[in-house]
Structure formats: structure tokens, C-alpha cells
GROMACS .gro file of C-alpha atoms in nm:
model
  414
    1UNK     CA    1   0.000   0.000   0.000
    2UNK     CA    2   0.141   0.342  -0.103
    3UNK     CA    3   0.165   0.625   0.130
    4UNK     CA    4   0.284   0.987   0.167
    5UNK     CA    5   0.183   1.276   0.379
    6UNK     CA    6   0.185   1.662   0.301
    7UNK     CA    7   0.139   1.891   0.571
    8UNK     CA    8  -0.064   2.222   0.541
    9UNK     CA    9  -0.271   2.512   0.697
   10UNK     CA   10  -0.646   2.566   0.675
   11UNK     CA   11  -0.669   2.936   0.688
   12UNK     CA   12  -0.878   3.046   0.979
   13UNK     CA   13  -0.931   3.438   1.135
   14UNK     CA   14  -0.630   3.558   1.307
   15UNK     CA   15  -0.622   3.714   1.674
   16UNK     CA   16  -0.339   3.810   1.834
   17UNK     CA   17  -0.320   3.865   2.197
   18UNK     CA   18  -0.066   3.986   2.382
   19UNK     CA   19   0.044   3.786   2.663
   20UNK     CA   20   0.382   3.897   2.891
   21UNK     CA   21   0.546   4.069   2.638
   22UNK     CA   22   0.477   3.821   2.378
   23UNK     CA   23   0.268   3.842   2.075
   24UNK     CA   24   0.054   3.465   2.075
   25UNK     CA   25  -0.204   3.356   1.789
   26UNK     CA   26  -0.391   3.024   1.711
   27UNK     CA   27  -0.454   2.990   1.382
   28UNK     CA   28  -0.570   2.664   1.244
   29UNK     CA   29  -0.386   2.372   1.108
   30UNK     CA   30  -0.397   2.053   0.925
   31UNK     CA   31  -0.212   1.768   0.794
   32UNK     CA   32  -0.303   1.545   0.525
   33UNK     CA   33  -0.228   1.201   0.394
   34UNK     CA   34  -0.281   1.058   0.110
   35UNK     CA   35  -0.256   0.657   0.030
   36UNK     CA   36  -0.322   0.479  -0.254
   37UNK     CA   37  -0.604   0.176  -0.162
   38UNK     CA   38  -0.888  -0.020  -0.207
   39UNK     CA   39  -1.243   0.134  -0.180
   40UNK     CA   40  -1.594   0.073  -0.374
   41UNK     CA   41  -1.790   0.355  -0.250
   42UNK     CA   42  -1.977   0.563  -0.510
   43UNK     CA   43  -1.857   0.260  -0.797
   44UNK     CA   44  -2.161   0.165  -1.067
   45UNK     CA   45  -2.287  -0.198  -0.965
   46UNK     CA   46  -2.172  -0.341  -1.325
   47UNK     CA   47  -1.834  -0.234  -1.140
   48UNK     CA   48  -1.880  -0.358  -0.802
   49UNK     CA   49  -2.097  -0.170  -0.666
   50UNK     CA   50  -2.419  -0.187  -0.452
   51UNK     CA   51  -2.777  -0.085  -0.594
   52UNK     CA   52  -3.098  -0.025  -0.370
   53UNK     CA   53  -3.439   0.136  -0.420
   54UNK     CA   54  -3.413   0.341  -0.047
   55UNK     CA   55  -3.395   0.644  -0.057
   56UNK     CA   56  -3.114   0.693   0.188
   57UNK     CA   57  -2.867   0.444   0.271
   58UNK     CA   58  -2.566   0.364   0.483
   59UNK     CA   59  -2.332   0.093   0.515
   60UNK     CA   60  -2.097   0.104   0.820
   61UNK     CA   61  -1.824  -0.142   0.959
   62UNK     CA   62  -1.874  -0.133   1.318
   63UNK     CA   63  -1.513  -0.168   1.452
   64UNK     CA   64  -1.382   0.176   1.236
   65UNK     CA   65  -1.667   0.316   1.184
   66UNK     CA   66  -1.571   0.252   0.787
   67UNK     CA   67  -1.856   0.362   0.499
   68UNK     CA   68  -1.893   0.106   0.266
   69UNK     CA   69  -2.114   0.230   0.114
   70UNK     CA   70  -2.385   0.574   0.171
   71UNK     CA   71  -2.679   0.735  -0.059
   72UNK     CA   72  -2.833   1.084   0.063
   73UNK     CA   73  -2.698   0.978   0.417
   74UNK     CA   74  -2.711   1.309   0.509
   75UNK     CA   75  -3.087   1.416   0.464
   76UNK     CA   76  -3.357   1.432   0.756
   77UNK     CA   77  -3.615   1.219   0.753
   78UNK     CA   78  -3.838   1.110   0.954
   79UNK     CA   79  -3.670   0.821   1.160
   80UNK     CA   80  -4.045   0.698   1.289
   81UNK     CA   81  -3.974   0.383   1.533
   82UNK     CA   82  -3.614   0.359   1.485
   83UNK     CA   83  -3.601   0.707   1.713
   84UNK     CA   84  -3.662   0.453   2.000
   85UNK     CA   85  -3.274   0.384   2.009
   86UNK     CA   86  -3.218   0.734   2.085
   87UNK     CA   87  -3.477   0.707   2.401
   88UNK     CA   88  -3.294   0.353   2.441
   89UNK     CA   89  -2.947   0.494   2.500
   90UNK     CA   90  -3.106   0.788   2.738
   91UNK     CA   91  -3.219   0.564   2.956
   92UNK     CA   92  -2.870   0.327   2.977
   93UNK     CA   93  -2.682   0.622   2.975
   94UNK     CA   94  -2.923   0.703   3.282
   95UNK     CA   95  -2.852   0.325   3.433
   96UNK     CA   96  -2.510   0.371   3.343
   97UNK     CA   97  -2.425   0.674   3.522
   98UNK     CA   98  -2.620   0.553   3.826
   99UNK     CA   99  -2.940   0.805   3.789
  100UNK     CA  100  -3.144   0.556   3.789
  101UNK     CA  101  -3.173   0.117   3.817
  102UNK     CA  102  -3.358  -0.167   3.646
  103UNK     CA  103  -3.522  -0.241   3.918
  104UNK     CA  104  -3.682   0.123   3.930
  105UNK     CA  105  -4.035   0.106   3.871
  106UNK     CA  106  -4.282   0.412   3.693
  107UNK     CA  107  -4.618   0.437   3.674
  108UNK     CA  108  -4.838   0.385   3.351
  109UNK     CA  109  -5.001   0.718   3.310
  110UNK     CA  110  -5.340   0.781   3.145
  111UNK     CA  111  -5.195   0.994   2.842
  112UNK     CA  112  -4.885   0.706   2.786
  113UNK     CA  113  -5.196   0.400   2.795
  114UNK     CA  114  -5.400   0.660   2.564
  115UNK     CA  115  -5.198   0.777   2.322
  116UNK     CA  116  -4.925   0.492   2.333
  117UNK     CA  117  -5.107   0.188   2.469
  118UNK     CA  118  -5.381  -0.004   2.312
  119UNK     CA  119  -5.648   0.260   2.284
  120UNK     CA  120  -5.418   0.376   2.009
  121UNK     CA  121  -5.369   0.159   1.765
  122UNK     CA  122  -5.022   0.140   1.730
  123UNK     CA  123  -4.716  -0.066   1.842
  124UNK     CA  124  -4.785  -0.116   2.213
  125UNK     CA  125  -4.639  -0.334   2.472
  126UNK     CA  126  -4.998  -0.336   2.606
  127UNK     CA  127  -4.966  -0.189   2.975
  128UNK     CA  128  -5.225  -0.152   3.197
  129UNK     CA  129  -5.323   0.201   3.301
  130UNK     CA  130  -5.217   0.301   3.665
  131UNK     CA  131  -4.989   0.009   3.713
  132UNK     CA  132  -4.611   0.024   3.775
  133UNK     CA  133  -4.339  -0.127   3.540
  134UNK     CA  134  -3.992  -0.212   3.606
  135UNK     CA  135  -3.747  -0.024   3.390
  136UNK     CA  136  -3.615  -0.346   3.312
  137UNK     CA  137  -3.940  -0.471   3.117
  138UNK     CA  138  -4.017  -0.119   3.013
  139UNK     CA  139  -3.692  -0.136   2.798
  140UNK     CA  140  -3.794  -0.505   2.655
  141UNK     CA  141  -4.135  -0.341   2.603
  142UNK     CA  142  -3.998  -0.033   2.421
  143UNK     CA  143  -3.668  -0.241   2.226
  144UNK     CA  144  -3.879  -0.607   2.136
  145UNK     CA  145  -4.164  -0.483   2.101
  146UNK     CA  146  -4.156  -0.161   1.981
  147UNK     CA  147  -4.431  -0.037   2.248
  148UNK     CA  148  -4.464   0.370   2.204
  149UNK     CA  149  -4.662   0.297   2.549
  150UNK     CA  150  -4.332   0.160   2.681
  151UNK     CA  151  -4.110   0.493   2.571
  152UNK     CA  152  -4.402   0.713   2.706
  153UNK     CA  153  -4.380   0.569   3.069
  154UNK     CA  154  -3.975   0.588   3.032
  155UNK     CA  155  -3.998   0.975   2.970
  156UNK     CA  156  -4.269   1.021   3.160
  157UNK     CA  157  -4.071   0.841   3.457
  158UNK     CA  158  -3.746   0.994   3.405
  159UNK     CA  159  -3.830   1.357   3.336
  160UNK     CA  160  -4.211   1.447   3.390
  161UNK     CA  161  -4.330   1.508   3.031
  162UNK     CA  162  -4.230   1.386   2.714
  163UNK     CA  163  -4.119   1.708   2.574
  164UNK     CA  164  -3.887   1.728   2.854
  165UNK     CA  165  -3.737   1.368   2.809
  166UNK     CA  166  -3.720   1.510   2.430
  167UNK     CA  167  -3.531   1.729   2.476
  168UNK     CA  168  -3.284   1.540   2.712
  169UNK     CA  169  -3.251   1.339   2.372
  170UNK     CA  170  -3.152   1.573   2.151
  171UNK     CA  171  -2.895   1.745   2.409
  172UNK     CA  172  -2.735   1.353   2.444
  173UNK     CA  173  -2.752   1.342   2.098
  174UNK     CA  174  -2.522   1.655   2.075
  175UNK     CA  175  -2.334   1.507   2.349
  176UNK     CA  176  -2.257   1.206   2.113
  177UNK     CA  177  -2.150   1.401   1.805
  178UNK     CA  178  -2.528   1.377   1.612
  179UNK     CA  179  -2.535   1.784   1.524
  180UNK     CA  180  -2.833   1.734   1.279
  181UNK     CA  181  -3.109   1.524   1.516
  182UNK     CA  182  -3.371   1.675   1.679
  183UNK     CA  183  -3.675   1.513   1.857
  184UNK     CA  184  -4.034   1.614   1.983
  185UNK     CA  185  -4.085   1.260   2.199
  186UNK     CA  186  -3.972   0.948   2.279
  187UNK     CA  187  -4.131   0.703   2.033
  188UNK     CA  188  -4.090   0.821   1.648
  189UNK     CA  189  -4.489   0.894   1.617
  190UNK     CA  190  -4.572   1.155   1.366
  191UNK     CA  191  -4.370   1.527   1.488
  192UNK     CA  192  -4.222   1.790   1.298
  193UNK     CA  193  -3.970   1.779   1.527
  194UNK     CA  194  -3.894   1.436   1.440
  195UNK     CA  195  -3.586   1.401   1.225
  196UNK     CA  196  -3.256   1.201   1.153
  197UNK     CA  197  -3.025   1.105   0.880
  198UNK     CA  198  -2.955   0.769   0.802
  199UNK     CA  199  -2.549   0.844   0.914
  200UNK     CA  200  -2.642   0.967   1.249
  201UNK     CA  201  -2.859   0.711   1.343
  202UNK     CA  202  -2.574   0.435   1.185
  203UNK     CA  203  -2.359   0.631   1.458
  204UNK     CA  204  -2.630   0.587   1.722
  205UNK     CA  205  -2.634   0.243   1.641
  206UNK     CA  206  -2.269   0.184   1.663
  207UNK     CA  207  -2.241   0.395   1.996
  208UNK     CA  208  -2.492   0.138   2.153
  209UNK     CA  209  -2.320  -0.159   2.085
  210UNK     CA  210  -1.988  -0.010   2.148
  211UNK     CA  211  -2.056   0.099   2.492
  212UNK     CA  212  -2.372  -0.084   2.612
  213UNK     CA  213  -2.284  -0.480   2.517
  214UNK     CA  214  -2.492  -0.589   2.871
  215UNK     CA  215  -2.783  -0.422   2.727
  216UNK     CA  216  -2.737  -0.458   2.355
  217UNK     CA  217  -2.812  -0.851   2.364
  218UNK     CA  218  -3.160  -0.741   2.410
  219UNK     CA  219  -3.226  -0.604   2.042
  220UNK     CA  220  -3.149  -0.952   1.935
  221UNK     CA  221  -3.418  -1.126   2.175
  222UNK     CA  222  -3.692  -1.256   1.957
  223UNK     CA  223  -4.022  -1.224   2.140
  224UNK     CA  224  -4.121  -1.083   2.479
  225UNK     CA  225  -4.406  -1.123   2.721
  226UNK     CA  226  -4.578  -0.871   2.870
  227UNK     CA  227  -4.959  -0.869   3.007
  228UNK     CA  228  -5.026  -1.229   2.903
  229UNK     CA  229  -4.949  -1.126   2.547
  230UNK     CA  230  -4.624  -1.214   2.327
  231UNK     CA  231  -4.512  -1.017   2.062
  232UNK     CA  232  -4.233  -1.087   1.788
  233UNK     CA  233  -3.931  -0.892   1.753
  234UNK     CA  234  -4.030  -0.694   1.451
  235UNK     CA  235  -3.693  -0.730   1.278
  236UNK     CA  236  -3.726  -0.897   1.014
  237UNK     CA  237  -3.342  -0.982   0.982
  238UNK     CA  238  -3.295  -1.204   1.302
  239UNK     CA  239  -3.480  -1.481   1.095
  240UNK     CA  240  -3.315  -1.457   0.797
  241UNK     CA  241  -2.965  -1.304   0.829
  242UNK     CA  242  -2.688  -1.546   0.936
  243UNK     CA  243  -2.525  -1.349   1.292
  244UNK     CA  244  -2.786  -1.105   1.248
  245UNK     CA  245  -2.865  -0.979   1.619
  246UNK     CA  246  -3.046  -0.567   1.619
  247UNK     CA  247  -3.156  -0.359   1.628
  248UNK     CA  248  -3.476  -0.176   1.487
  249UNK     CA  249  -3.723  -0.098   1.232
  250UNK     CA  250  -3.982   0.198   1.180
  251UNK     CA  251  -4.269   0.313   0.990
  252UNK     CA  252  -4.494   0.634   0.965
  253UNK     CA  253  -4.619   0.741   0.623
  254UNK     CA  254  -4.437   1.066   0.696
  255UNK     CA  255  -4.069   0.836   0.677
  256UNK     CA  256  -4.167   0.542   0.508
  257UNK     CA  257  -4.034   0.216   0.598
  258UNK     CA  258  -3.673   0.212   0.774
  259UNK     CA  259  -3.448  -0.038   0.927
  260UNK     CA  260  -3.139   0.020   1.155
  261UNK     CA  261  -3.019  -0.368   1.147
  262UNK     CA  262  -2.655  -0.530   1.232
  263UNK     CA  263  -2.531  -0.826   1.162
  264UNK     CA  264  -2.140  -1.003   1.251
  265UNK     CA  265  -2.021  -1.253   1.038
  266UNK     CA  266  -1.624  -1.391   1.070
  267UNK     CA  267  -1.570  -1.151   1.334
  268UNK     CA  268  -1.648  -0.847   1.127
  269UNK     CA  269  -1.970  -0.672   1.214
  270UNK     CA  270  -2.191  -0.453   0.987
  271UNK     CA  271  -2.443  -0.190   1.066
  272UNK     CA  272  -2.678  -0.099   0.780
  273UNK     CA  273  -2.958   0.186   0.793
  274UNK     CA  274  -3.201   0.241   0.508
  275UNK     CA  275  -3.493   0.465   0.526
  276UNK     CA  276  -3.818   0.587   0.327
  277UNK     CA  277  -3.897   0.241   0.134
  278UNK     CA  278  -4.250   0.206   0.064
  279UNK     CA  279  -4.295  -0.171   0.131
  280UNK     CA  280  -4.207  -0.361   0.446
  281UNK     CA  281  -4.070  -0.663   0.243
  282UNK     CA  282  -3.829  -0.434   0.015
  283UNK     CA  283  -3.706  -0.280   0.326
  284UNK     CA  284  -3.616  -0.675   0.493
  285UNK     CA  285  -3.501  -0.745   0.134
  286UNK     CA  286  -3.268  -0.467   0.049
  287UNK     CA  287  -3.079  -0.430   0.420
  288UNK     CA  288  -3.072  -0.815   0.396
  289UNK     CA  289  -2.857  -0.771   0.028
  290UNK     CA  290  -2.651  -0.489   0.182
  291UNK     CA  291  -2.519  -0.660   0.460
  292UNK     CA  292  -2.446  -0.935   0.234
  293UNK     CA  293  -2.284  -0.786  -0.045
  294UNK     CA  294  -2.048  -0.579   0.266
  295UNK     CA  295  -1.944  -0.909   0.389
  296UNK     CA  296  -1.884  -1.093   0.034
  297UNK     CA  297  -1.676  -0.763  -0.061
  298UNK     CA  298  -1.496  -0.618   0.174
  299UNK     CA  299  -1.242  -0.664   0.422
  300UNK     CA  300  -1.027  -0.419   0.662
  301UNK     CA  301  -0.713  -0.350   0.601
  302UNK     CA  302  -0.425  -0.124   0.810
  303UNK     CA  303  -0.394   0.250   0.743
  304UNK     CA  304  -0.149   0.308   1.067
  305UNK     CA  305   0.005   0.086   1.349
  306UNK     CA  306  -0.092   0.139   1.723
  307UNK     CA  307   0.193   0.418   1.812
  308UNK     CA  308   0.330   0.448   1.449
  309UNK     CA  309   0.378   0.792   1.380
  310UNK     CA  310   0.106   0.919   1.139
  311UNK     CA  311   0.193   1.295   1.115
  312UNK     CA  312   0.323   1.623   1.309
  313UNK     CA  313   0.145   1.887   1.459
  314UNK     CA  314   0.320   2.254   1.489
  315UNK     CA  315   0.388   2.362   1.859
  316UNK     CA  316   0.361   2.713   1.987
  317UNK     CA  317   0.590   2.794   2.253
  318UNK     CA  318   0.744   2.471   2.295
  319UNK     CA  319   1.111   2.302   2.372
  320UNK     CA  320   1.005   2.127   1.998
  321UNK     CA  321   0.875   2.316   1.747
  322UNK     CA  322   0.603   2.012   1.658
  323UNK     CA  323   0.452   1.666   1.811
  324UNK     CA  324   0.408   1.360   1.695
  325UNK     CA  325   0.068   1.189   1.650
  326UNK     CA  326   0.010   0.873   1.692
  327UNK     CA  327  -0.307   0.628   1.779
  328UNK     CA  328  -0.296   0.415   2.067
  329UNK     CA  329  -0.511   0.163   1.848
  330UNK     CA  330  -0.414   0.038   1.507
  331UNK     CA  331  -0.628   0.263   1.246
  332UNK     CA  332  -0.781  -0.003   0.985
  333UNK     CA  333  -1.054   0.136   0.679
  334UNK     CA  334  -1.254  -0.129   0.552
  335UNK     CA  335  -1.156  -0.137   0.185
  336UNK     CA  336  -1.314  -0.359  -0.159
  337UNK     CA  337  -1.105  -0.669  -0.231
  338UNK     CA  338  -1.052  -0.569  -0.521
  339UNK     CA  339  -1.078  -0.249  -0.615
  340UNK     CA  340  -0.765  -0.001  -0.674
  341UNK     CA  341  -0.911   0.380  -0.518
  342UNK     CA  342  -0.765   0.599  -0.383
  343UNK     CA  343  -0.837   0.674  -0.022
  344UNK     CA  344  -0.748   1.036   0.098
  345UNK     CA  345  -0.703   1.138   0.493
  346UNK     CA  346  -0.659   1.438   0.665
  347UNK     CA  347  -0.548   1.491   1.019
  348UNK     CA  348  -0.728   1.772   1.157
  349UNK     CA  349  -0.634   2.011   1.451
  350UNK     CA  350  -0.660   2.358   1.605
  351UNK     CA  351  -0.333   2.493   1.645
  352UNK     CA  352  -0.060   2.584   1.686
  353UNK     CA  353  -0.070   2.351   1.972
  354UNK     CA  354   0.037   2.554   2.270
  355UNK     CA  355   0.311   2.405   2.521
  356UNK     CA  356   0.373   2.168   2.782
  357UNK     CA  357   0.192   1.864   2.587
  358UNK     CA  358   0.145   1.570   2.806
  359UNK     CA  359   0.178   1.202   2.575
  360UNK     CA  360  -0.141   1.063   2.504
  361UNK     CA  361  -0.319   1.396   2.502
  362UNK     CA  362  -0.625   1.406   2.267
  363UNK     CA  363  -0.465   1.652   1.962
  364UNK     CA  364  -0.738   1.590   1.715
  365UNK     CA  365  -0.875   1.339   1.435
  366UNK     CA  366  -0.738   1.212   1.136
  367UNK     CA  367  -1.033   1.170   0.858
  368UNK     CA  368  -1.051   0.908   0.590
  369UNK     CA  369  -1.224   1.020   0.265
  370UNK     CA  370  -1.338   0.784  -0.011
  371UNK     CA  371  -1.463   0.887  -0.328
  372UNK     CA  372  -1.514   1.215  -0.169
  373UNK     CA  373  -1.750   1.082   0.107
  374UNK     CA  374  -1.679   1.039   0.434
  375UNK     CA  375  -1.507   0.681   0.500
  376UNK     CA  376  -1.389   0.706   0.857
  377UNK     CA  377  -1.215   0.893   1.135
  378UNK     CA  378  -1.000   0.837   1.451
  379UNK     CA  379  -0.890   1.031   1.751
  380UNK     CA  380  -0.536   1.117   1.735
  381UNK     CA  381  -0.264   1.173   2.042
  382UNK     CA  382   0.051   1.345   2.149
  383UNK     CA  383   0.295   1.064   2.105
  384UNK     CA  384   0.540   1.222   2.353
  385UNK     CA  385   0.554   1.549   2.585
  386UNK     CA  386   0.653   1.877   2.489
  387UNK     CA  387   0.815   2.123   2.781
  388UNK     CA  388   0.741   2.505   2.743
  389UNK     CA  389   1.054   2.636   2.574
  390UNK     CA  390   1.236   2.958   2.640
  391UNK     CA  391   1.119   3.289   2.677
  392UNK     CA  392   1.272   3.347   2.309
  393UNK     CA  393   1.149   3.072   2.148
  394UNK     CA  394   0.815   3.159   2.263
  395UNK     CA  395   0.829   3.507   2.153
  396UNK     CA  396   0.979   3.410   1.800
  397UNK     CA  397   0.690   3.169   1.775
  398UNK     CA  398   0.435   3.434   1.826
  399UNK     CA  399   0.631   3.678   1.602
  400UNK     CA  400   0.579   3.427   1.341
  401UNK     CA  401   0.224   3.327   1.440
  402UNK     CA  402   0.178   3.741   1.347
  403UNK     CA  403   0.342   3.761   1.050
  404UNK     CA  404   0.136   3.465   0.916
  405UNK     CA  405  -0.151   3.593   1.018
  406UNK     CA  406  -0.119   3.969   0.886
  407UNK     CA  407  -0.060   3.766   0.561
  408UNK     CA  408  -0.375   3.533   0.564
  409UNK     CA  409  -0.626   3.882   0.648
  410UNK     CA  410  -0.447   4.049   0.316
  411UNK     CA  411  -0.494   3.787   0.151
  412UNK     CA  412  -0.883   3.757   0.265
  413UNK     CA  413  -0.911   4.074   0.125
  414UNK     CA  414  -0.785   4.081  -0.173
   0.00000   0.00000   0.00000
């Protein structure tokens, strides 16, 4: 595999400060690398490539966080009752950080048995008005069954109102890197306020059974109890998928028909999401053929080694005048067998970095691009300290820190 690395600035607004007698700036920074690989995103299917009838479309390798493959991934829809993995990880973010236990127990309210529960025609997990349910069965309720009954009593229980549990979601979702979701409740029924993209819920996905494996195992359970009544798992691909274990499907005329499923097969695990599908059986059919065709096609291969050097960041006011970055973790892209692309990364930063620099501080990312989409990205580190340097280096530094900036706000207005 080919590699080199150039190293450049992204021009950002200068503004100097002055500090003790010496003249310091950030200005922004990034470094880029560019390797010759494999890669099938974007290719025509007569070449390798995937083709599907939904409307949006993602492909993701769990592991990396890879794109194998993406198609308006980036437009809000309506995510209907795939939302319910947002209000999922709320509430084991809530278990989690000990605000609250399994064995907890919230009331069924008359507006979650109304407009949730049976009365309403929709997916329910059928609980009786007035009584209490664990949080435990709530979340089988809300994950196996897909009970908007079940999500209601969650965010009723955990923050009063629904609009108040909402917006706990879409702050977490913030919290979690999803800048473009925003929701009016917990369940996915019809909102304006009710949108996702196919990425960040692929993300969502990912997050969940990243950090939450204890709770994760239930998405693949394939019928639960509750109220003398059992209900399948709606997901259509625990039946017919070979390792196929989550996570969630959807439906309001507003978003069409959606699936968030995941599958692992020879140790590698896929996430697909595909959204606004007008028939239930294209949507198991197509995120069936997706999965497949990532398994049959690709496989990961090595971009950097855990602690191998992958590029230098400049240093303001340091003892060295830059820092190596390095990943504590190997960085692998997922990549067509055989396919010849080019995949382009950048490692991205705000600098100068300013001095002392502890090793193994968080620097910035370094971002994989295929086919001008999005492929992955990776936190990069300080591989080694830097000690403040002397009071002249620091003051040449922000000489030149000046100098470059005065040049970049001519050049801005010219």
C-alpha cells in the first residue's frame, strides 16, 4: 500500500493577543495524507458496486466506523420507530451513570396508555393504566416490542413530560457528536420535530453496541411477554440473516419504511440503515442484500500501526517546534477486495498547539475520505511530551504566528 503525507494550513481568522510581552495567535492547522487503496464507495454496480431502491442508505463497519457504502446519508427524515434507540441509550446512559436502576419502577399514566397503549392503535407493549413497570421490562417493552406505550412511561418516569425527556434526547444526541437530530418525543410517532439522517442514526447504532454490550443482547431477543401477550421482535433480519442480532425498524407514512439492522459474520460486524422504502418486504429485502454484499466484498485493512507515527502537529511555545501523532489503536478502513481507489485522509487540529503537551493527550482526528464521502475517522494523540521552551522561542513563535496571520487577512481581502 502506497503512502505519503503533506502537511498544510487551513486558513482560519487571526487574533493576536498579547500575553507577557509576547505576541501569541492560534490559527488553524492541518495535515493530510494521502494513500493509494482499495475502496468501492460511489462505484456503478456493473463495477462492483451496490444498488438499492431506499432512498437513503448507509453501510458502516462497526469496529472503524468505515462507509462502505452511503446514498443521501445526510438528509432528515423522519426516523419513525427507529427514534426509539435514541430514548434507548437515554435511559442506559441514565442506568449507566447511576441516575437511575432496572429495578426502578414508573407508573403507567393515562396519556402514555392513551396515546401509546392499546387505545391507540399502534405498536404497544400493552400496559395496563395506573400500574407500575420495572425499567427493566419497560426497555424489553420499548426495544422487542416496539411499544410507544413503553417509551411514554420511560420519559414520563425519568423527566415528567415527554417534551422534557425530548429534549434530554436531543442534548445527548449533541453530546454524542449527532449535530443534525432533533426530537419532539420518545417514540418516532408523527412530529415535525422528528428528524434524523440515516449516518447519524448508523452512529447511534454503533455507539450502543460499542458501549452498552450488557444491554445490547436485548435487540437480538426474539419475542417478549408482557400482560399475558407475546409479541415478535419486529426485525425482520434475526430470521433470515446469518449473525444477524439488532436492532430496529420503523414506519410512519411521513418516513416510510426504515431499518437500523446489524449483523457479525467472521468476526467483522456490519451496521446498515435504510430509510423511506414504501414496502415492508423491500425494506427486509434490500438491508438483507446490503449486509451481504459488505461481507462478500470487503475486508479491513491497516492504514497506521498502534503508536506508528502518522503525522506532526506545529507547537507554539514549545522546547520542539512540533509533536508527533500517533493512535494508541491500530487505524484499519474497511476497503473492496478488489478495487484499486484511492483513499485520501486528513489529520485535523486547532493549532498551533500551545506548550507543555502531556503524551497521550487528545490533539485531534485524522479523517478518511473515499470517493469524496466520508469513510472514517479516529482520535489522534501526542505521542510524547513537549516542555514550554524559552522565553525566546516563545516570543519568536508568536512573532511568526503574526506575521502569518497579517498575511492570511491580506490575503482575505484581496
Amino acid at each position: 500500500m502506497a503512502l505519503w503525507i503533506a502537511i498544510f494550513r487551513t486558513p482560519r481568522r487571526f487574533w493576536p493577543n498579547l500575553l507577557a510581552g509576547v505576541l501569541v495567535a492560534t490559527v488553524g492547522w492541518a495535515g493530510a495524507v494521502y494513500a493509494a487503496n482499495n475502496s468501492i464507495q460511489g462505484a456503478k454496480k456493473e463495477e462492483g458496486g451496490f444498488d438499492g431502491d431506499a432512498p437513503t442508505a448507509i453501510l458502516m463497519e462497526a469496529s472503524s466506523g468505515s462507509v462502505l457504502f452511503e446514498k443521501n446519508a445526510d438528509e432528515l427524515r423522519a426516523p419513525s420507530s427507529m427514534m426509539k434507540l435514541m430514548t434507548a441509550e437515554v435511559v442506559f446512559h441514565a442506568i449507566k451513570q447511576g441516575e437511575i436502576k432496572l429495578t426502578d419502577e414508573y407508573r403507567v399514566s393515562e396519556n402514555a396508555w392513551r396515546k401509546g397503549g392499546a387505545p391507540a392503535g399502534g405498536s404497544t407493549m400493552f400496559a395496563a393504566i395506573h400500574s407500575k413497570i420495572s425499567v427493566d421490562d419497560l426497555l424489553h417493552g420499548a426495544i422487542i416490542q416496539s411499544g410507544n406505550d413503553a417509551c411514554m412511561v420511560l420519559a414520563e418516569g425519568m423527566a415528567g413530560n415527554e417534551r422534557a425527556f425530548a429534549e434530554l434526547m436531543t442534548k445527548r444526541a449533541r453530546e454524542l457528536g449527532m449535530m443534525r437530530s432533533t426530537f419532539g418525543n420518545s417514540n418516532g410517532l408523527p412530529d415535525p420535530d422528528n428528524k434524523m439522517t440515516v449516518r447519524e442514526l448508523a452512529m447511534l447504532a454503533r455507539y450502543i453496541i460499542r458501549t452498552y454490550p450488557e444491554f445490547y443482547k436485548l435487540f437480538g431477543e426474539k419475542e417478549f411477554t408482557w400482560n399475558k401477550i407475546r409479541q415478535q421482535n419486529r426485525n425482520p433480519l434475526l430470521n433470515s440473516l446469518e449473525g444477524a442480532d439488532g436492532l430496529k425498524t420503523g414506519y410512519t407514512k411521513e418516513g416510510g419504511y426504515g431499518i437500523v439492522g446489524s449483523a457479525v459474520q467472521n468476526g467483522t460486524r456490519l451496521i446498515v440503515v435504510l430509510n423511506g422504502l414504501e414496502d415492508p418486504e423491500d425494506r427486509a429485502s434490500e438491508a438483507k442484500k446490503m449486509l451481504e454484499w459488505g461481507f462478500r466484498n470487503f475486508e479491513a485493512r491497516a492504514l497506521f500501526a498502534a503508536q506508528q507515527p502518522i503525522g506532526y502537529a506545529k507547537v507554539f511555545g514549545g522546547a520542539s517546534r512540533s509533536v508527533k501523532l500517533v493512535s494508541p489503536k491500530p487505524i484499519e478502513v474497511m476497503v473492496h477486495k478488489n478495487s484499486n481507489d484511492k483513499l485520501i485522509a486528513r489529520i485535523i487540529y486547532s493549532g498551533p498547539v500551545r506548550a507543555p503537551i502531556e503524551a497521550g493527550q487528545e490533539i485531534g482526528l485524522v479523517r478518511v475520505w473515499r470517493a469524496g464521502n466520508i469513510a472514517m475517522e479516529a482520535p489522534v494523540y501526542a505521542g510524547e511530551s513537549i516542555g514550554v521552551g524559552s522565553t525566546m522561542r516563545r516570543a519568536i513563535d508568536g512573532v511568526s504566528e503574526l506575521v502569518i496571520g497579517a498575511f492570511r487577512l491580506g490575503a482575505e481581502k484581496l
